[in-house]
Amino acid sequence: MPPGKKQSLRRAYRAARRALSPIDQRGHSLAIAAAVMGRLDDEATVAGYLARDGEVDLMNVIERCWRRRIVVAVPVLSGREMRFAAYRCGAPLARNRFGIAEPAQPEFVTPTVVLAPLVAFDGNGRRLGMGGGYYDRFFAATPNAARIGIAHECQRARELPATPSDVSLTAVVTENGWQSF
């Protein structure tokens, strides 16, 4: 792949998700929450994320998990490592070096289900992220966790490039439903 191709794809798909209206964003979030919650086991430990930059907002999923007493976790970055810390209602958050909110006093857990943000995905389960490799490294180190991409349908690509370090998703959920790979 020519240098810069992935960056070009990232710019285009990030612009597409940011271009969605607030009404579309909210509708997609609710549809995705319904699809996800219909498949979650009450014994799961669910890793989500705190949305930014046009990502699908998972607060509806997170709040519904809390009501069902499902453990929810969000990413915490340290160097090149990403771990997941329990996320509780009202817990203090701090911004990391990328400006992303994460628990200020992390209590680390091992998720059984990872709801991963993405920039783009394709029909083979390939995921294009922001380029840091955090999710790929986490997925490689935690092979038994379900790897579920969360996206707007406008983030679907015909085909994405893959490298040996890329770890494919087990499913993607958009406003149009659940697709397993």
JSON list of C-alpha atoms in Angstrom, two decimals:
[
{"chain": "A", "resi": 1, "resn": "MET", "atom": "CA", "xyz": [0.00, 0.00, 0.00]},
{"chain": "A", "resi": 2, "resn": "PRO", "atom": "CA", "xyz": [1.37, 3.44, -0.87]},
{"chain": "A", "resi": 3, "resn": "PRO", "atom": "CA", "xyz": [2.51, 5.50, 2.12]},
{"chain": "A", "resi": 4, "resn": "GLY", "atom": "CA", "xyz": [-0.24, 7.78, 3.31]},
{"chain": "A", "resi": 5, "resn": "LYS", "atom": "CA", "xyz": [-3.09, 5.62, 1.97]},
{"chain": "A", "resi": 6, "resn": "LYS", "atom": "CA", "xyz": [-4.32, 4.65, 5.44]},
{"chain": "A", "resi": 7, "resn": "GLN", "atom": "CA", "xyz": [-4.12, 8.29, 6.55]},
{"chain": "A", "resi": 8, "resn": "SER", "atom": "CA", "xyz": [-6.14, 9.33, 3.52]},
{"chain": "A", "resi": 9, "resn": "LEU", "atom": "CA", "xyz": [-8.77, 6.70, 4.36]},
{"chain": "A", "resi": 10, "resn": "ARG", "atom": "CA", "xyz": [-8.84, 7.88, 7.97]},
{"chain": "A", "resi": 11, "resn": "ARG", "atom": "CA", "xyz": [-9.44, 11.48, 6.94]},
{"chain": "A", "resi": 12, "resn": "ALA", "atom": "CA", "xyz": [-12.29, 10.52, 4.60]},
{"chain": "A", "resi": 13, "resn": "TYR", "atom": "CA", "xyz": [-14.12, 8.18, 7.00]},
{"chain": "A", "resi": 14, "resn": "ARG", "atom": "CA", "xyz": [-13.68, 10.48, 10.02]},
{"chain": "A", "resi": 15, "resn": "ALA", "atom": "CA", "xyz": [-15.15, 13.32, 7.96]},
{"chain": "A", "resi": 16, "resn": "ALA", "atom": "CA", "xyz": [-18.09, 11.10, 6.99]},
{"chain": "A", "resi": 17, "resn": "ARG", "atom": "CA", "xyz": [-18.98, 10.23, 10.58]},
{"chain": "A", "resi": 18, "resn": "ARG", "atom": "CA", "xyz": [-18.53, 13.84, 11.76]},
{"chain": "A", "resi": 19, "resn": "ALA", "atom": "CA", "xyz": [-20.87, 15.00, 8.97]},
{"chain": "A", "resi": 20, "resn": "LEU", "atom": "CA", "xyz": [-23.80, 13.06, 10.44]},
{"chain": "A", "resi": 21, "resn": "SER", "atom": "CA", "xyz": [-26.45, 15.29, 12.00]},
{"chain": "A", "resi": 22, "resn": "PRO", "atom": "CA", "xyz": [-27.00, 15.13, 15.78]},
{"chain": "A", "resi": 23, "resn": "ILE", "atom": "CA", "xyz": [-30.40, 13.54, 15.09]},
{"chain": "A", "resi": 24, "resn": "ASP", "atom": "CA", "xyz": [-28.80, 10.80, 12.95]},
{"chain": "A", "resi": 25, "resn": "GLN", "atom": "CA", "xyz": [-26.04, 10.30, 15.54]},
{"chain": "A", "resi": 26, "resn": "ARG", "atom": "CA", "xyz": [-28.64, 9.82, 18.29]},
{"chain": "A", "resi": 27, "resn": "GLY", "atom": "CA", "xyz": [-30.80, 7.50, 16.20]},
{"chain": "A", "resi": 28, "resn": "HIS", "atom": "CA", "xyz": [-27.81, 5.36, 15.26]},
{"chain": "A", "resi": 29, "resn": "SER", "atom": "CA", "xyz": [-26.70, 5.20, 18.89]},
{"chain": "A", "resi": 30, "resn": "LEU", "atom": "CA", "xyz": [-30.12, 3.98, 20.03]},
{"chain": "A", "resi": 31, "resn": "ALA", "atom": "CA", "xyz": [-30.40, 1.37, 17.25]},
{"chain": "A", "resi": 32, "resn": "ILE", "atom": "CA", "xyz": [-26.90, 0.08, 18.00]},
{"chain": "A", "resi": 33, "resn": "ALA", "atom": "CA", "xyz": [-27.63, -0.05, 21.74]},
{"chain": "A", "resi": 34, "resn": "ALA", "atom": "CA", "xyz": [-30.72, -2.19, 21.11]},
{"chain": "A", "resi": 35, "resn": "ALA", "atom": "CA", "xyz": [-28.73, -4.60, 18.92]},
{"chain": "A", "resi": 36, "resn": "VAL", "atom": "CA", "xyz": [-25.87, -4.88, 21.41]},
{"chain": "A", "resi": 37, "resn": "MET", "atom": "CA", "xyz": [-28.01, -5.25, 24.53]},
{"chain": "A", "resi": 38, "resn": "GLY", "atom": "CA", "xyz": [-30.05, -8.01, 22.92]},
{"chain": "A", "resi": 39, "resn": "ARG", "atom": "CA", "xyz": [-26.91, -10.15, 22.74]},
{"chain": "A", "resi": 40, "resn": "LEU", "atom": "CA", "xyz": [-25.11, -9.38, 26.00]},
{"chain": "A", "resi": 41, "resn": "ASP", "atom": "CA", "xyz": [-24.91, -11.99, 28.71]},
{"chain": "A", "resi": 42, "resn": "ASP", "atom": "CA", "xyz": [-25.44, -10.65, 32.25]},
{"chain": "A", "resi": 43, "resn": "GLU", "atom": "CA", "xyz": [-22.14, -12.32, 33.24]},
{"chain": "A", "resi": 44, "resn": "ALA", "atom": "CA", "xyz": [-20.15, -10.36, 30.65]},
{"chain": "A", "resi": 45, "resn": "THR", "atom": "CA", "xyz": [-17.53, -7.76, 31.43]},
{"chain": "A", "resi": 46, "resn": "VAL", "atom": "CA", "xyz": [-18.08, -5.20, 28.68]},
{"chain": "A", "resi": 47, "resn": "ALA", "atom": "CA", "xyz": [-15.36, -2.87, 27.47]},
{"chain": "A", "resi": 48, "resn": "GLY", "atom": "CA", "xyz": [-16.76, 0.21, 25.80]},
{"chain": "A", "resi": 49, "resn": "TYR", "atom": "CA", "xyz": [-15.40, 3.69, 25.23]},
{"chain": "A", "resi": 50, "resn": "LEU", "atom": "CA", "xyz": [-16.31, 7.32, 25.78]},
{"chain": "A", "resi": 51, "resn": "ALA", "atom": "CA", "xyz": [-17.20, 8.65, 22.33]},
{"chain": "A", "resi": 52, "resn": "ARG", "atom": "CA", "xyz": [-15.55, 11.59, 20.61]},
{"chain": "A", "resi": 53, "resn": "ASP", "atom": "CA", "xyz": [-14.92, 12.85, 17.08]},
{"chain": "A", "resi": 54, "resn": "GLY", "atom": "CA", "xyz": [-18.17, 11.49, 15.66]},
{"chain": "A", "resi": 55, "resn": "GLU", "atom": "CA", "xyz": [-17.81, 7.99, 17.14]},
{"chain": "A", "resi": 56, "resn": "VAL", "atom": "CA", "xyz": [-21.04, 6.19, 18.02]},
{"chain": "A", "resi": 57, "resn": "ASP", "atom": "CA", "xyz": [-22.05, 7.27, 21.52]},
{"chain": "A", "resi": 58, "resn": "LEU", "atom": "CA", "xyz": [-22.22, 4.23, 23.81]},
{"chain": "A", "resi": 59, "resn": "MET", "atom": "CA", "xyz": [-23.71, 5.95, 26.88]},
{"chain": "A", "resi": 60, "resn": "ASN", "atom": "CA", "xyz": [-27.05, 4.24, 26.25]},
{"chain": "A", "resi": 61, "resn": "VAL", "atom": "CA", "xyz": [-25.28, 0.86, 26.24]},
{"chain": "A", "resi": 62, "resn": "ILE", "atom": "CA", "xyz": [-23.24, 1.77, 29.32]},
{"chain": "A", "resi": 63, "resn": "GLU", "atom": "CA", "xyz": [-26.28, 2.93, 31.30]},
{"chain": "A", "resi": 64, "resn": "ARG", "atom": "CA", "xyz": [-28.29, -0.15, 30.33]},
{"chain": "A", "resi": 65, "resn": "CYS", "atom": "CA", "xyz": [-25.37, -2.36, 31.40]},
{"chain": "A", "resi": 66, "resn": "TRP", "atom": "CA", "xyz": [-25.24, -0.60, 34.77]},
{"chain": "A", "resi": 67, "resn": "ARG", "atom": "CA", "xyz": [-28.98, -1.24, 35.24]},
{"chain": "A", "resi": 68, "resn": "ARG", "atom": "CA", "xyz": [-28.39, -4.94, 34.53]},
{"chain": "A", "resi": 69, "resn": "ARG", "atom": "CA", "xyz": [-25.37, -4.93, 36.87]},
{"chain": "A", "resi": 70, "resn": "ILE", "atom": "CA", "xyz": [-23.02, -5.79, 34.00]},
{"chain": "A", "resi": 71, "resn": "VAL", "atom": "CA", "xyz": [-19.46, -4.63, 34.65]},
{"chain": "A", "resi": 72, "resn": "VAL", "atom": "CA", "xyz": [-18.49, -1.85, 32.23]},
{"chain": "A", "resi": 73, "resn": "ALA", "atom": "CA", "xyz": [-14.92, -0.82, 31.49]},
{"chain": "A", "resi": 74, "resn": "VAL", "atom": "CA", "xyz": [-13.28, 1.87, 29.36]},
{"chain": "A", "resi": 75, "resn": "PRO", "atom": "CA", "xyz": [-9.73, 2.15, 27.98]},
{"chain": "A", "resi": 76, "resn": "VAL", "atom": "CA", "xyz": [-6.79, 3.48, 29.94]},
{"chain": "A", "resi": 77, "resn": "LEU", "atom": "CA", "xyz": [-3.57, 4.13, 28.03]},
{"chain": "A", "resi": 78, "resn": "SER", "atom": "CA", "xyz": [-0.08, 3.80, 29.45]},
{"chain": "A", "resi": 79, "resn": "GLY", "atom": "CA", "xyz": [2.77, 4.14, 26.98]},
{"chain": "A", "resi": 80, "resn": "ARG", "atom": "CA", "xyz": [1.96, 1.77, 24.11]},
{"chain": "A", "resi": 81, "resn": "GLU", "atom": "CA", "xyz": [-0.31, -0.37, 26.28]},
{"chain": "A", "resi": 82, "resn": "MET", "atom": "CA", "xyz": [-4.09, -0.19, 26.58]},
{"chain": "A", "resi": 83, "resn": "ARG", "atom": "CA", "xyz": [-5.90, -1.78, 29.49]},
{"chain": "A", "resi": 84, "resn": "PHE", "atom": "CA", "xyz": [-9.51, -1.52, 30.58]},
{"chain": "A", "resi": 85, "resn": "ALA", "atom": "CA", "xyz": [-10.65, -0.06, 33.89]},
{"chain": "A", "resi": 86, "resn": "ALA", "atom": "CA", "xyz": [-14.05, -0.40, 35.51]},
{"chain": "A", "resi": 87, "resn": "TYR", "atom": "CA", "xyz": [-16.24, 2.62, 34.75]},
{"chain": "A", "resi": 88, "resn": "ARG", "atom": "CA", "xyz": [-18.84, 3.57, 37.33]},
{"chain": "A", "resi": 89, "resn": "CYS", "atom": "CA", "xyz": [-21.50, 6.26, 37.28]},
{"chain": "A", "resi": 90, "resn": "GLY", "atom": "CA", "xyz": [-20.08, 9.51, 38.62]},
{"chain": "A", "resi": 91, "resn": "ALA", "atom": "CA", "xyz": [-16.50, 8.23, 38.94]},
{"chain": "A", "resi": 92, "resn": "PRO", "atom": "CA", "xyz": [-13.88, 10.95, 38.36]},
{"chain": "A", "resi": 93, "resn": "LEU", "atom": "CA", "xyz": [-12.26, 11.05, 34.93]},
{"chain": "A", "resi": 94, "resn": "ALA", "atom": "CA", "xyz": [-8.97, 12.50, 33.72]},
{"chain": "A", "resi": 95, "resn": "ARG", "atom": "CA", "xyz": [-7.80, 13.31, 30.18]},
{"chain": "A", "resi": 96, "resn": "ASN", "atom": "CA", "xyz": [-4.91, 11.27, 28.76]},
{"chain": "A", "resi": 97, "resn": "ARG", "atom": "CA", "xyz": [-2.25, 12.62, 26.36]},
{"chain": "A", "resi": 98, "resn": "PHE", "atom": "CA", "xyz": [-4.71, 12.31, 23.44]},
{"chain": "A", "resi": 99, "resn": "GLY", "atom": "CA", "xyz": [-7.41, 14.26, 25.30]},
{"chain": "A", "resi": 100, "resn": "ILE", "atom": "CA", "xyz": [-9.51, 11.13, 25.85]},
{"chain": "A", "resi": 101, "resn": "ALA", "atom": "CA", "xyz": [-11.33, 10.77, 29.17]},
{"chain": "A", "resi": 102, "resn": "GLU", "atom": "CA", "xyz": [-10.39, 7.75, 31.28]},
{"chain": "A", "resi": 103, "resn": "PRO", "atom": "CA", "xyz": [-10.93, 6.75, 34.93]},
{"chain": "A", "resi": 104, "resn": "ALA", "atom": "CA", "xyz": [-8.73, 8.87, 37.21]},
{"chain": "A", "resi": 105, "resn": "GLN", "atom": "CA", "xyz": [-8.25, 5.99, 39.67]},
{"chain": "A", "resi": 106, "resn": "PRO", "atom": "CA", "xyz": [-8.29, 2.88, 37.47]},
{"chain": "A", "resi": 107, "resn": "GLU", "atom": "CA", "xyz": [-9.39, -0.51, 38.75]},
{"chain": "A", "resi": 108, "resn": "PHE", "atom": "CA", "xyz": [-8.35, -2.84, 35.93]},
{"chain": "A", "resi": 109, "resn": "VAL", "atom": "CA", "xyz": [-10.57, -5.66, 34.69]},
{"chain": "A", "resi": 110, "resn": "THR", "atom": "CA", "xyz": [-10.37, -8.19, 31.85]},
{"chain": "A", "resi": 111, "resn": "PRO", "atom": "CA", "xyz": [-13.25, -7.75, 29.41]},
{"chain": "A", "resi": 112, "resn": "THR", "atom": "CA", "xyz": [-15.05, -10.68, 27.83]},
{"chain": "A", "resi": 113, "resn": "VAL", "atom": "CA", "xyz": [-16.65, -8.39, 25.22]},
{"chain": "A", "resi": 114, "resn": "VAL", "atom": "CA", "xyz": [-14.91, -5.41, 23.62]},
{"chain": "A", "resi": 115, "resn": "LEU", "atom": "CA", "xyz": [-17.05, -2.80, 21.89]},
{"chain": "A", "resi": 116, "resn": "ALA", "atom": "CA", "xyz": [-14.40, -1.08, 19.80]},
{"chain": "A", "resi": 117, "resn": "PRO", "atom": "CA", "xyz": [-14.59, 2.28, 18.10]},
{"chain": "A", "resi": 118, "resn": "LEU", "atom": "CA", "xyz": [-13.25, 2.45, 14.58]},
{"chain": "A", "resi": 119, "resn": "VAL", "atom": "CA", "xyz": [-12.67, 4.76, 11.66]},
{"chain": "A", "resi": 120, "resn": "ALA", "atom": "CA", "xyz": [-13.71, 2.24, 8.98]},
{"chain": "A", "resi": 121, "resn": "PHE", "atom": "CA", "xyz": [-14.49, -1.46, 8.58]},
{"chain": "A", "resi": 122, "resn": "ASP", "atom": "CA", "xyz": [-15.05, -3.89, 5.74]},
{"chain": "A", "resi": 123, "resn": "GLY", "atom": "CA", "xyz": [-17.03, -7.05, 5.08]},
{"chain": "A", "resi": 124, "resn": "ASN", "atom": "CA", "xyz": [-14.08, -9.24, 6.09]},
{"chain": "A", "resi": 125, "resn": "GLY", "atom": "CA", "xyz": [-13.98, -7.93, 9.66]},
{"chain": "A", "resi": 126, "resn": "ARG", "atom": "CA", "xyz": [-11.01, -5.66, 9.07]},
{"chain": "A", "resi": 127, "resn": "ARG", "atom": "CA", "xyz": [-10.94, -2.56, 11.23]},
{"chain": "A", "resi": 128, "resn": "LEU", "atom": "CA", "xyz": [-9.17, 0.71, 10.50]},
{"chain": "A", "resi": 129, "resn": "GLY", "atom": "CA", "xyz": [-8.49, 2.56, 13.73]},
{"chain": "A", "resi": 130, "resn": "MET", "atom": "CA", "xyz": [-6.74, 5.81, 14.52]},
{"chain": "A", "resi": 131, "resn": "GLY", "atom": "CA", "xyz": [-3.31, 4.33, 13.80]},
{"chain": "A", "resi": 132, "resn": "GLY", "atom": "CA", "xyz": [-1.83, 3.73, 17.25]},
{"chain": "A", "resi": 133, "resn": "GLY", "atom": "CA", "xyz": [-2.33, -0.06, 17.21]},
{"chain": "A", "resi": 134, "resn": "TYR", "atom": "CA", "xyz": [-3.74, -0.10, 20.75]},
{"chain": "A", "resi": 135, "resn": "TYR", "atom": "CA", "xyz": [-6.76, -2.26, 19.96]},
{"chain": "A", "resi": 136, "resn": "ASP", "atom": "CA", "xyz": [-4.77, -4.65, 17.73]},
{"chain": "A", "resi": 137, "resn": "ARG", "atom": "CA", "xyz": [-2.22, -5.23, 20.51]},
{"chain": "A", "resi": 138, "resn": "PHE", "atom": "CA", "xyz": [-4.99, -5.69, 23.08]},
{"chain": "A", "resi": 139, "resn": "PHE", "atom": "CA", "xyz": [-6.90, -8.10, 20.83]},
{"chain": "A", "resi": 140, "resn": "ALA", "atom": "CA", "xyz": [-3.74, -10.13, 20.16]},
{"chain": "A", "resi": 141, "resn": "ALA", "atom": "CA", "xyz": [-3.07, -10.41, 23.91]},
{"chain": "A", "resi": 142, "resn": "THR", "atom": "CA", "xyz": [-6.72, -11.23, 24.74]},
{"chain": "A", "resi": 143, "resn": "PRO", "atom": "CA", "xyz": [-7.81, -13.68, 22.03]},
{"chain": "A", "resi": 144, "resn": "ASN", "atom": "CA", "xyz": [-10.88, -15.00, 23.89]},
{"chain": "A", "resi": 145, "resn": "ALA", "atom": "CA", "xyz": [-12.64, -11.63, 24.13]},
{"chain": "A", "resi": 146, "resn": "ALA", "atom": "CA", "xyz": [-15.37, -10.97, 21.57]},
{"chain": "A", "resi": 147, "resn": "ARG", "atom": "CA", "xyz": [-14.15, -8.16, 19.28]},
{"chain": "A", "resi": 148, "resn": "ILE", "atom": "CA", "xyz": [-17.17, -6.12, 18.20]},
{"chain": "A", "resi": 149, "resn": "GLY", "atom": "CA", "xyz": [-16.72, -3.00, 16.11]},
{"chain": "A", "resi": 150, "resn": "ILE", "atom": "CA", "xyz": [-19.19, -0.18, 16.67]},
{"chain": "A", "resi": 151, "resn": "ALA", "atom": "CA", "xyz": [-19.77, 2.09, 13.68]},
{"chain": "A", "resi": 152, "resn": "HIS", "atom": "CA", "xyz": [-22.08, 4.14, 11.54]},
{"chain": "A", "resi": 153, "resn": "GLU", "atom": "CA", "xyz": [-22.96, 2.48, 8.25]},
{"chain": "A", "resi": 154, "resn": "CYS", "atom": "CA", "xyz": [-21.19, 5.36, 6.45]},
{"chain": "A", "resi": 155, "resn": "GLN", "atom": "CA", "xyz": [-17.92, 3.91, 7.82]},
{"chain": "A", "resi": 156, "resn": "ARG", "atom": "CA", "xyz": [-18.26, 0.71, 5.79]},
{"chain": "A", "resi": 157, "resn": "ALA", "atom": "CA", "xyz": [-15.48, 0.33, 3.19]},
{"chain": "A", "resi": 158, "resn": "ARG", "atom": "CA", "xyz": [-15.49, -2.01, 0.22]},
{"chain": "A", "resi": 159, "resn": "GLU", "atom": "CA", "xyz": [-12.12, -3.42, 1.28]},
{"chain": "A", "resi": 160, "resn": "LEU", "atom": "CA", "xyz": [-9.48, -2.25, 3.74]},
{"chain": "A", "resi": 161, "resn": "PRO", "atom": "CA", "xyz": [-5.76, -2.98, 3.62]},
{"chain": "A", "resi": 162, "resn": "ALA", "atom": "CA", "xyz": [-4.44, -5.40, 6.22]},
{"chain": "A", "resi": 163, "resn": "THR", "atom": "CA", "xyz": [-1.04, -5.89, 7.82]},
{"chain": "A", "resi": 164, "resn": "PRO", "atom": "CA", "xyz": [0.21, -8.92, 9.77]},
{"chain": "A", "resi": 165, "resn": "SER", "atom": "CA", "xyz": [-0.36, -7.11, 13.09]},
{"chain": "A", "resi": 166, "resn": "ASP", "atom": "CA", "xyz": [-4.03, -6.34, 12.35]},
{"chain": "A", "resi": 167, "resn": "VAL", "atom": "CA", "xyz": [-6.55, -8.43, 14.32]},
{"chain": "A", "resi": 168, "resn": "SER", "atom": "CA", "xyz": [-9.95, -8.85, 12.68]},
{"chain": "A", "resi": 169, "resn": "LEU", "atom": "CA", "xyz": [-13.24, -8.20, 14.42]},
{"chain": "A", "resi": 170, "resn": "THR", "atom": "CA", "xyz": [-15.68, -10.99, 15.27]},
{"chain": "A", "resi": 171, "resn": "ALA", "atom": "CA", "xyz": [-18.64, -8.71, 14.46]},
{"chain": "A", "resi": 172, "resn": "VAL", "atom": "CA", "xyz": [-19.65, -5.14, 13.62]},
{"chain": "A", "resi": 173, "resn": "VAL", "atom": "CA", "xyz": [-22.80, -3.37, 14.74]},
{"chain": "A", "resi": 174, "resn": "THR", "atom": "CA", "xyz": [-24.19, -0.37, 12.85]},
{"chain": "A", "resi": 175, "resn": "GLU", "atom": "CA", "xyz": [-27.59, 1.29, 12.81]},
{"chain": "A", "resi": 176, "resn": "ASN", "atom": "CA", "xyz": [-28.55, -1.42, 10.28]},
{"chain": "A", "resi": 177, "resn": "GLY", "atom": "CA", "xyz": [-27.84, -4.26, 12.69]},
{"chain": "A", "resi": 178, "resn": "TRP", "atom": "CA", "xyz": [-25.31, -6.91, 13.63]},
{"chain": "A", "resi": 179, "resn": "GLN", "atom": "CA", "xyz": [-22.90, -8.53, 11.16]},
{"chain": "A", "resi": 180, "resn": "SER", "atom": "CA", "xyz": [-20.79, -11.49, 12.32]},
{"chain": "A", "resi": 181, "resn": "PHE", "atom": "CA", "xyz": [-17.56, -12.54, 10.63]}
]
